[in-house]
PDB file of C-alpha atoms and ligand atoms in Angstrom:
ATOM      1  CA  UNK A  24      -7.115  17.450  -3.965  1.00 67.00           C
ATOM      2  CA  UNK A  25      -5.042  19.978  -6.114  1.00 58.00           C
ATOM      3  CA  UNK A  26      -1.472  21.056  -5.467  1.00 61.00           C
ATOM      4  CA  UNK A  27      -1.477  24.466  -4.002  1.00 54.00           C
ATOM      5  CA  UNK A  28       2.394  25.021  -3.830  1.00 56.00           C
ATOM      6  CA  UNK A  29       5.138  24.065  -6.306  1.00 58.00           C
ATOM      7  CA  UNK A  30       7.575  24.277  -3.516  1.00 57.00           C
ATOM      8  CA  UNK A  31       6.981  21.093  -1.892  1.00 64.00           C
ATOM      9  CA  UNK A  32       7.086  17.612  -3.529  1.00 90.00           C
ATOM     10  CA  UNK A  33       4.210  15.319  -2.816  1.00 95.00           C
ATOM     11  CA  UNK A  34       5.305  11.737  -2.416  1.00 96.00           C
ATOM     12  CA  UNK A  35       2.847   8.960  -2.366  1.00 97.00           C
ATOM     13  CA  UNK A  36       3.762   5.903  -0.334  1.00 97.00           C
ATOM     14  CA  UNK A  37       2.151   2.575  -1.410  1.00 98.00           C
ATOM     15  CA  UNK A  38       2.237   0.548   1.730  1.00 95.00           C
ATOM     16  CA  UNK A  39       1.237  -3.052   1.671  1.00 95.00           C
ATOM     17  CA  UNK A  40       1.940  -6.740   1.946  1.00 96.00           C
ATOM     18  CA  UNK A  41       1.724  -7.243  -1.832  1.00 97.00           C
ATOM     19  CA  UNK A  42       1.437 -10.994  -1.615  1.00 97.00           C
ATOM     20  CA  UNK A  43       1.387 -10.814  -4.537  1.00 98.00           C
ATOM     21  CA  UNK A  44       1.295  -7.526  -6.034  1.00 98.00           C
ATOM     22  CA  UNK A  45      -1.359  -7.294  -8.970  1.00 98.00           C
ATOM     23  CA  UNK A  46      -2.970  -4.882 -11.393  1.00 98.00           C
ATOM     24  CA  UNK A  47      -5.386  -3.532  -8.661  1.00 97.00           C
ATOM     25  CA  UNK A  48      -2.474  -2.079  -6.737  1.00 98.00           C
ATOM     26  CA  UNK A  49      -0.719  -0.720  -9.863  1.00 98.00           C
ATOM     27  CA  UNK A  50      -3.817   1.114 -11.020  1.00 98.00           C
ATOM     28  CA  UNK A  51      -4.486   2.348  -7.554  1.00 97.00           C
ATOM     29  CA  UNK A  52      -1.087   3.808  -7.314  1.00 98.00           C
ATOM     30  CA  UNK A  53      -1.312   5.518 -10.749  1.00 98.00           C
ATOM     31  CA  UNK A  54      -4.760   6.894 -10.221  1.00 97.00           C
ATOM     32  CA  UNK A  55      -3.575   8.286  -6.816  1.00 98.00           C
ATOM     33  CA  UNK A  56      -0.653   9.854  -8.539  1.00 98.00           C
ATOM     34  CA  UNK A  57      -2.726  11.688 -11.147  1.00 97.00           C
ATOM     35  CA  UNK A  58      -5.701  12.682  -8.843  1.00 97.00           C
ATOM     36  CA  UNK A  59      -3.645  13.856  -5.919  1.00 97.00           C
ATOM     37  CA  UNK A  60      -0.854  15.426  -8.208  1.00 97.00           C
ATOM     38  CA  UNK A  61       1.940  13.334  -6.601  1.00 97.00           C
ATOM     39  CA  UNK A  62       5.345  13.573  -7.907  1.00 96.00           C
ATOM     40  CA  UNK A  63       6.165  10.060  -7.507  1.00 96.00           C
ATOM     41  CA  UNK A  64       4.936   7.053  -5.789  1.00 97.00           C
ATOM     42  CA  UNK A  65       7.253   4.929  -3.608  1.00 97.00           C
ATOM     43  CA  UNK A  66       6.273   1.183  -2.980  1.00 98.00           C
ATOM     44  CA  UNK A  67       7.101   0.023   0.415  1.00 98.00           C
ATOM     45  CA  UNK A  68       6.570  -3.782   0.728  1.00 97.00           C
ATOM     46  CA  UNK A  69       6.175  -4.614   4.417  1.00 95.00           C
ATOM     47  CA  UNK A  70       8.920  -6.537   5.946  1.00 91.00           C
ATOM     48  CA  UNK A  71       7.119  -8.413   8.927  1.00 85.00           C
ATOM     49  CA  UNK A  72       3.552  -7.279   8.965  1.00 79.00           C
ATOM     50  CA  UNK A  73       2.651  -6.883  12.811  1.00 78.00           C
ATOM     51  CA  UNK A  74      -1.060  -7.675  11.984  1.00 78.00           C
ATOM     52  CA  UNK A  75      -0.375 -11.037  10.226  1.00 79.00           C
ATOM     53  CA  UNK A  76       1.813 -12.880  12.849  1.00 71.00           C
ATOM     54  CA  UNK A  77      -0.610 -15.775  12.610  1.00 66.00           C
ATOM     55  CA  UNK A  78      -0.701 -15.979   8.862  1.00 75.00           C
ATOM     56  CA  UNK A  79       1.706 -17.505   6.575  1.00 86.00           C
ATOM     57  CA  UNK A  80       3.226 -14.707   4.523  1.00 93.00           C
ATOM     58  CA  UNK A  81       5.502 -15.116   1.412  1.00 96.00           C
ATOM     59  CA  UNK A  82       9.227 -14.316   2.480  1.00 95.00           C
ATOM     60  CA  UNK A  83       9.858 -10.510   2.130  1.00 95.00           C
ATOM     61  CA  UNK A  84      12.605 -10.808  -0.479  1.00 97.00           C
ATOM     62  CA  UNK A  85      10.285 -12.670  -2.722  1.00 97.00           C
ATOM     63  CA  UNK A  86       7.352 -10.138  -2.300  1.00 98.00           C
ATOM     64  CA  UNK A  87      10.098  -7.335  -2.817  1.00 98.00           C
ATOM     65  CA  UNK A  88      11.279  -8.841  -6.024  1.00 98.00           C
ATOM     66  CA  UNK A  89       7.653  -9.378  -7.388  1.00 98.00           C
ATOM     67  CA  UNK A  90       6.958  -5.475  -6.698  1.00 98.00           C
ATOM     68  CA  UNK A  91      10.269  -4.446  -8.258  1.00 98.00           C
ATOM     69  CA  UNK A  92       9.504  -6.342 -11.395  1.00 98.00           C
ATOM     70  CA  UNK A  93       5.935  -4.936 -11.589  1.00 98.00           C
ATOM     71  CA  UNK A  94       6.895  -1.252 -11.334  1.00 98.00           C
ATOM     72  CA  UNK A  95      10.202  -1.464 -13.405  1.00 97.00           C
ATOM     73  CA  UNK A  96       8.663   0.178 -16.505  1.00 96.00           C
ATOM     74  CA  UNK A  97       7.159   3.209 -14.705  1.00 97.00           C
ATOM     75  CA  UNK A  98       9.475   6.049 -14.212  1.00 97.00           C
ATOM     76  CA  UNK A  99       7.158   7.740 -11.668  1.00 97.00           C
ATOM     77  CA  UNK A 100       7.282   4.699  -9.520  1.00 98.00           C
ATOM     78  CA  UNK A 101      10.143   3.643  -6.945  1.00 97.00           C
ATOM     79  CA  UNK A 102      10.523   0.942  -4.377  1.00 98.00           C
ATOM     80  CA  UNK A 103      12.144   1.052  -1.046  1.00 97.00           C
ATOM     81  CA  UNK A 104      13.628  -1.748   1.148  1.00 97.00           C
ATOM     82  CA  UNK A 105      13.164   0.278   4.317  1.00 96.00           C
ATOM     83  CA  UNK A 106      10.668  -2.058   5.981  1.00 96.00           C
ATOM     84  CA  UNK A 107      12.450  -5.235   4.484  1.00 95.00           C
ATOM     85  CA  UNK A 108      15.843  -4.299   5.838  1.00 95.00           C
ATOM     86  CA  UNK A 109      14.515  -3.409   9.482  1.00 92.00           C
ATOM     87  CA  UNK A 110      14.402  -6.031  12.019  1.00 89.00           C
ATOM     88  CA  UNK A 111      11.278  -6.656  13.906  1.00 88.00           C
ATOM     89  CA  UNK A 112       7.623  -5.986  13.046  1.00 90.00           C
ATOM     90  CA  UNK A 113       7.107  -3.348  10.335  1.00 91.00           C
ATOM     91  CA  UNK A 114       5.373  -0.499  12.179  1.00 95.00           C
ATOM     92  CA  UNK A 115       4.190   2.281   9.814  1.00 96.00           C
ATOM     93  CA  UNK A 116       5.266   4.946  12.262  1.00 97.00           C
ATOM     94  CA  UNK A 117       8.869   3.885  12.206  1.00 96.00           C
ATOM     95  CA  UNK A 118       8.829   4.187   8.357  1.00 96.00           C
ATOM     96  CA  UNK A 119       7.077   7.576   8.353  1.00 96.00           C
ATOM     97  CA  UNK A 120       9.825   9.005  10.896  1.00 96.00           C
ATOM     98  CA  UNK A 121      12.549   7.607   8.621  1.00 95.00           C
ATOM     99  CA  UNK A 122      10.957   9.190   5.429  1.00 94.00           C
ATOM    100  CA  UNK A 123      10.464  12.559   7.101  1.00 91.00           C
ATOM    101  CA  UNK A 124      14.180  12.610   7.953  1.00 92.00           C
ATOM    102  CA  UNK A 125      15.099  11.649   4.408  1.00 87.00           C
ATOM    103  CA  UNK A 126      12.817  13.849   2.573  1.00 85.00           C
ATOM    104  CA  UNK A 127      12.461  16.788   4.790  1.00 87.00           C
ATOM    105  CA  UNK A 128       9.899  19.293   3.710  1.00 86.00           C
ATOM    106  CA  UNK A 129       7.943  16.785   1.414  1.00 92.00           C
ATOM    107  CA  UNK A 130       4.206  16.102   1.926  1.00 94.00           C
ATOM    108  CA  UNK A 131       3.664  12.416   2.209  1.00 96.00           C
ATOM    109  CA  UNK A 132       0.420  10.483   1.231  1.00 97.00           C
ATOM    110  CA  UNK A 133       0.121   6.860   2.364  1.00 97.00           C
ATOM    111  CA  UNK A 134      -1.932   4.962  -0.060  1.00 97.00           C
ATOM    112  CA  UNK A 135      -3.470   1.893   1.127  1.00 93.00           C
ATOM    113  CA  UNK A 136      -6.560  -0.239   1.295  1.00 91.00           C
ATOM    114  CA  UNK A 137      -9.491   0.959   3.074  1.00 89.00           C
ATOM    115  CA  UNK A 138     -10.004  -2.310   4.891  1.00 86.00           C
ATOM    116  CA  UNK A 139      -6.455  -1.951   6.215  1.00 86.00           C
ATOM    117  CA  UNK A 140      -7.111   1.614   7.217  1.00 86.00           C
ATOM    118  CA  UNK A 141     -10.269   0.705   9.130  1.00 84.00           C
ATOM    119  CA  UNK A 142      -7.985  -0.595  11.837  1.00 87.00           C
ATOM    120  CA  UNK A 143      -5.759   2.630  11.898  1.00 89.00           C
ATOM    121  CA  UNK A 144      -6.681   3.647  15.472  1.00 87.00           C
ATOM    122  CA  UNK A 145      -5.117   0.621  16.711  1.00 90.00           C
ATOM    123  CA  UNK A 146      -1.842   1.023  15.010  1.00 92.00           C
ATOM    124  CA  UNK A 147       1.115   1.940  16.883  1.00 95.00           C
ATOM    125  CA  UNK A 148       1.401   5.932  17.507  1.00 95.00           C
ATOM    126  CA  UNK A 149      -1.775   6.384  15.291  1.00 92.00           C
ATOM    127  CA  UNK A 150      -2.150  10.156  16.397  1.00 89.00           C
ATOM    128  CA  UNK A 151       1.338  10.766  15.312  1.00 93.00           C
ATOM    129  CA  UNK A 152       1.019   8.815  11.943  1.00 94.00           C
ATOM    130  CA  UNK A 153      -2.003  10.939  11.168  1.00 92.00           C
ATOM    131  CA  UNK A 154       0.215  14.039  11.822  1.00 92.00           C
ATOM    132  CA  UNK A 155       3.027  13.032   9.576  1.00 94.00           C
ATOM    133  CA  UNK A 156       0.997  11.852   6.571  1.00 96.00           C
ATOM    134  CA  UNK A 157      -2.174  12.243   4.753  1.00 96.00           C
ATOM    135  CA  UNK A 158      -3.948   8.846   3.775  1.00 95.00           C
ATOM    136  CA  UNK A 159      -5.442   7.837   0.517  1.00 95.00           C
ATOM    137  CA  UNK A 160      -7.833   5.085   1.356  1.00 93.00           C
ATOM    138  CA  UNK A 161      -8.324   2.829  -1.787  1.00 94.00           C
ATOM    139  CA  UNK A 162     -11.369   0.920  -2.127  1.00 89.00           C
ATOM    140  CA  UNK A 163     -12.984  -1.721  -4.266  1.00 84.00           C
ATOM    141  CA  UNK A 164     -16.181  -0.762  -5.974  1.00 77.00           C
ATOM    142  CA  UNK A 165     -19.197  -1.510  -3.706  1.00 74.00           C
ATOM    143  CA  UNK A 166     -17.169  -0.990  -0.636  1.00 72.00           C
ATOM    144  CA  UNK A 167     -18.661   1.552   1.749  1.00 70.00           C
ATOM    145  CA  UNK A 168     -15.615   3.838   2.102  1.00 73.00           C
ATOM    146  CA  UNK A 169     -17.577   6.983   2.889  1.00 76.00           C
ATOM    147  CA  UNK A 170     -19.448   5.516   5.791  1.00 81.00           C
ATOM    148  CA  UNK A 171     -15.997   4.452   7.367  1.00 80.00           C
ATOM    149  CA  UNK A 172     -14.684   8.073   6.646  1.00 82.00           C
ATOM    150  CA  UNK A 173     -17.580   9.694   8.288  1.00 84.00           C
ATOM    151  CA  UNK A 174     -17.572   7.476  11.250  1.00 83.00           C
ATOM    152  CA  UNK A 175     -13.745   8.208  11.678  1.00 81.00           C
ATOM    153  CA  UNK A 176     -14.350  11.972  11.708  1.00 84.00           C
ATOM    154  CA  UNK A 177     -17.138  11.683  14.008  1.00 86.00           C
ATOM    155  CA  UNK A 178     -15.106   9.788  16.671  1.00 84.00           C
ATOM    156  CA  UNK A 179     -11.778  11.376  15.902  1.00 83.00           C
ATOM    157  CA  UNK A 180     -12.438  14.960  14.607  1.00 85.00           C
ATOM    158  CA  UNK A 181      -8.534  15.393  14.206  1.00 81.00           C
ATOM    159  CA  UNK A 182      -8.733  13.097  11.145  1.00 84.00           C
ATOM    160  CA  UNK A 183     -10.842  15.578   9.227  1.00 87.00           C
ATOM    161  CA  UNK A 184      -9.085  16.383   5.925  1.00 89.00           C
ATOM    162  CA  UNK A 185      -6.289  13.862   6.667  1.00 91.00           C
ATOM    163  CA  UNK A 186      -7.750  10.866   5.102  1.00 92.00           C
ATOM    164  CA  UNK A 187      -9.075  10.936   1.431  1.00 92.00           C
ATOM    165  CA  UNK A 188     -11.089   8.067  -0.353  1.00 90.00           C
ATOM    166  CA  UNK A 189     -10.397   6.789  -3.873  1.00 93.00           C
ATOM    167  CA  UNK A 190     -12.477   4.232  -5.619  1.00 90.00           C
ATOM    168  CA  UNK A 191     -10.531   2.038  -7.823  1.00 93.00           C
ATOM    169  CA  UNK A 192     -12.572  -0.412  -9.927  1.00 91.00           C
ATOM    170  CA  UNK A 193      -9.463  -2.565 -10.648  1.00 92.00           C
ATOM    171  CA  UNK A 194      -9.176  -3.294  -7.078  1.00 92.00           C
ATOM    172  CA  UNK A 195     -11.890  -6.009  -7.689  1.00 92.00           C
ATOM    173  CA  UNK A 196      -8.613  -8.051  -8.209  1.00 96.00           C
ATOM    174  CA  UNK A 197      -7.345  -9.079  -4.827  1.00 95.00           C
ATOM    175  CA  UNK A 198      -4.090 -10.971  -3.464  1.00 97.00           C
ATOM    176  CA  UNK A 199      -6.402 -13.252  -1.691  1.00 96.00           C
ATOM    177  CA  UNK A 200      -8.329 -14.483  -4.700  1.00 97.00           C
ATOM    178  CA  UNK A 201      -4.911 -14.797  -6.810  1.00 98.00           C
ATOM    179  CA  UNK A 202      -3.571 -17.146  -4.168  1.00 97.00           C
ATOM    180  CA  UNK A 203      -6.888 -19.030  -3.875  1.00 97.00           C
ATOM    181  CA  UNK A 204      -6.884 -19.434  -7.819  1.00 97.00           C
ATOM    182  CA  UNK A 205      -3.292 -20.977  -7.730  1.00 97.00           C
ATOM    183  CA  UNK A 206      -4.061 -23.331  -4.969  1.00 95.00           C
ATOM    184  CA  UNK A 207      -7.032 -24.573  -7.185  1.00 95.00           C
ATOM    185  CA  UNK A 208      -4.696 -24.655 -10.247  1.00 95.00           C
ATOM    186  CA  UNK A 209      -6.564 -22.048 -11.942  1.00 96.00           C
ATOM    187  CA  UNK A 210      -5.295 -19.391 -14.308  1.00 97.00           C
ATOM    188  CA  UNK A 211      -4.106 -15.934 -12.920  1.00 98.00           C
ATOM    189  CA  UNK A 212      -3.334 -14.417 -16.401  1.00 98.00           C
ATOM    190  CA  UNK A 213      -4.187 -10.938 -16.967  1.00 98.00           C
ATOM    191  CA  UNK A 214      -4.806 -10.184 -13.143  1.00 98.00           C
ATOM    192  CA  UNK A 215      -0.918  -9.130 -12.626  1.00 98.00           C
ATOM    193  CA  UNK A 216       1.955  -8.345 -14.950  1.00 98.00           C
ATOM    194  CA  UNK A 217       3.219 -11.251 -16.813  1.00 98.00           C
ATOM    195  CA  UNK A 218       6.746 -10.947 -15.335  1.00 98.00           C
ATOM    196  CA  UNK A 219       5.137 -11.315 -11.911  1.00 98.00           C
ATOM    197  CA  UNK A 220       3.204 -14.352 -13.044  1.00 98.00           C
ATOM    198  CA  UNK A 221       6.216 -16.126 -14.447  1.00 98.00           C
ATOM    199  CA  UNK A 222       8.148 -15.310 -11.391  1.00 98.00           C
ATOM    200  CA  UNK A 223       5.425 -16.923  -9.283  1.00 98.00           C
ATOM    201  CA  UNK A 224       5.609 -19.957 -11.499  1.00 97.00           C
ATOM    202  CA  UNK A 225       9.485 -20.278 -11.432  1.00 97.00           C
ATOM    203  CA  UNK A 226       9.513 -20.037  -7.586  1.00 97.00           C
ATOM    204  CA  UNK A 227       6.472 -22.354  -7.008  1.00 96.00           C
ATOM    205  CA  UNK A 228       4.761 -19.917  -4.923  1.00 97.00           C
ATOM    206  CA  UNK A 229       1.153 -20.177  -3.591  1.00 96.00           C
ATOM    207  CA  UNK A 230       0.744 -23.809  -4.488  1.00 89.00           C
ATOM    208  CA  UNK A 231      -1.886 -26.003  -2.682  1.00 71.00           C
TER     209      UNK A 231
HETATM  210  P1  NAP B 307      -4.204  -6.013   4.358  1.00 92.00           P
HETATM  211  O1  NAP B 307      -4.592  -6.039   5.714  1.00 92.00           O
HETATM  212  O2  NAP B 307      -3.537  -7.226   3.869  1.00 92.00           O
HETATM  213  O3  NAP B 307      -4.976  -5.326   3.318  1.00 92.00           O
HETATM  214  C1  NAP B 307      -6.443  -5.030   3.620  1.00 92.00           C
HETATM  215  C2  NAP B 307      -7.026  -4.661   2.317  1.00 92.00           C
HETATM  216  O4  NAP B 307      -6.350  -3.611   1.644  1.00 92.00           O
HETATM  217  C3  NAP B 307      -6.975  -5.741   1.180  1.00 92.00           C
HETATM  218  O5  NAP B 307      -8.186  -5.655   0.629  1.00 92.00           O
HETATM  219  C4  NAP B 307      -5.743  -5.453   0.319  1.00 92.00           C
HETATM  220  O6  NAP B 307      -5.834  -5.910  -0.844  1.00 92.00           O
HETATM  221  C5  NAP B 307      -5.890  -3.898   0.394  1.00 92.00           C
HETATM  222  N1  NAP B 307      -4.610  -3.279   0.139  1.00 92.00           N
HETATM  223  C6  NAP B 307      -3.513  -3.241   0.961  1.00 92.00           C
HETATM  224  N2  NAP B 307      -2.560  -2.529   0.471  1.00 92.00           N
HETATM  225  C7  NAP B 307      -3.024  -1.746  -0.465  1.00 92.00           C
HETATM  226  C8  NAP B 307      -2.671  -0.667  -1.467  1.00 92.00           C
HETATM  227  N3  NAP B 307      -1.398  -0.228  -1.119  1.00 92.00           N
HETATM  228  N4  NAP B 307      -3.488  -0.258  -2.325  1.00 92.00           N
HETATM  229  C9  NAP B 307      -4.671  -0.716  -2.549  1.00 92.00           C
HETATM  230  N5  NAP B 307      -5.192  -1.707  -1.718  1.00 92.00           N
HETATM  231  C10 NAP B 307      -4.422  -2.192  -0.789  1.00 92.00           C
HETATM  232  O7  NAP B 307      -3.164  -4.640   4.409  1.00 92.00           O
HETATM  233  P2  NAP B 307      -1.587  -4.761   4.423  1.00 92.00           P
HETATM  234  O8  NAP B 307      -1.242  -4.870   2.867  1.00 92.00           O
HETATM  235  O9  NAP B 307      -0.964  -5.879   5.236  1.00 92.00           O
HETATM  236  O10 NAP B 307      -1.096  -3.433   4.981  1.00 92.00           O
HETATM  237  C11 NAP B 307      -1.462  -2.105   4.510  1.00 92.00           C
HETATM  238  C12 NAP B 307      -0.449  -1.220   5.011  1.00 92.00           C
HETATM  239  O11 NAP B 307      -0.802  -0.773   6.167  1.00 92.00           O
HETATM  240  C13 NAP B 307       1.030  -1.572   5.117  1.00 92.00           C
HETATM  241  O12 NAP B 307       1.890  -0.573   4.744  1.00 92.00           O
HETATM  242  C14 NAP B 307       1.081  -2.015   6.634  1.00 92.00           C
HETATM  243  O13 NAP B 307       2.410  -1.971   6.993  1.00 92.00           O
HETATM  244  C15 NAP B 307       0.278  -0.850   7.141  1.00 92.00           C
HETATM  245  N6  NAP B 307      -0.140  -1.434   8.592  1.00 92.00           N
HETATM  246  C16 NAP B 307       0.670  -0.928   9.614  1.00 92.00           C
HETATM  247  C17 NAP B 307       0.201  -1.217  10.880  1.00 92.00           C
HETATM  248  C18 NAP B 307       0.929  -0.733  12.055  1.00 92.00           C
HETATM  249  O14 NAP B 307       1.832  -0.042  11.866  1.00 92.00           O
HETATM  250  N7  NAP B 307       0.715  -1.210  13.343  1.00 92.00           N
HETATM  251  C19 NAP B 307      -0.803  -2.252  11.053  1.00 92.00           C
HETATM  252  C20 NAP B 307      -1.484  -2.635   9.956  1.00 92.00           C
HETATM  253  C21 NAP B 307      -1.112  -2.332   8.635  1.00 92.00           C
HETATM  254  P3  NAP B 307      -4.879  -6.999  -1.317  1.00 92.00           P
HETATM  255  O15 NAP B 307      -4.978  -8.235  -0.514  1.00 92.00           O
HETATM  256  O16 NAP B 307      -5.421  -7.352  -2.776  1.00 92.00           O
HETATM  257  O17 NAP B 307      -3.541  -6.502  -1.336  1.00 92.00           O
END
């Protein structure tokens, strides 16, 4: 999707629980930045994910710190505390309304996993969300993203042109797998930045 106007900045919003962040997320953000001509990518770790109330999620400040360290050396990446500092469940609609106020006139591209996006029509104010931002649905190789998009357009014609897919081979890495490896005492080297690995070790995160 090429940039047609130089007047508007294009901001990628990398939303996720990032428990923990890994190279799959970083490659997805960088690939989206290049393929969609984004001026920058803003990482927004969820504070209190509404869809994970029954799961144990690592405290928001620790997930935030891991993301901060992971993106530290990339001038095109930034991080926001908006969802960490907001009380209550982190609804994407609240974040998008705030970003629209903070960055008027900018085009927003919400980058997230296709599996997460499959639930989009159950998110709070889904119609308004789709009006406020484009979506970039990042998928692992072998994951049928096109089928999901075709179905979504058939059932909800208004999403046509609003959701774009992006296959990211590095997303074969997953947070779930990293947590499972740590519980089994296995190595996670080279799956995420070394600073993040050392932070996880120093904080004793994800132990069995
Ligand atoms: P999730 O359900 O934990 O993730 C689903 C899949 O997508 C996982 O395979 C995950 O891989 C991958 N994924 C998640 N974020 C990604 C990203 N930025 N880039 C590439 N792959 C990604 O999803 P989540 O992380 O909790 O939520 C994703 C976003 O959707 C967040 O911003 C969240 O706030 C938003 N959301 C909003 C609502 C709502 O407003 N009601 C409801 C649900 C989700 P890993 O496990 O390896 O990360």
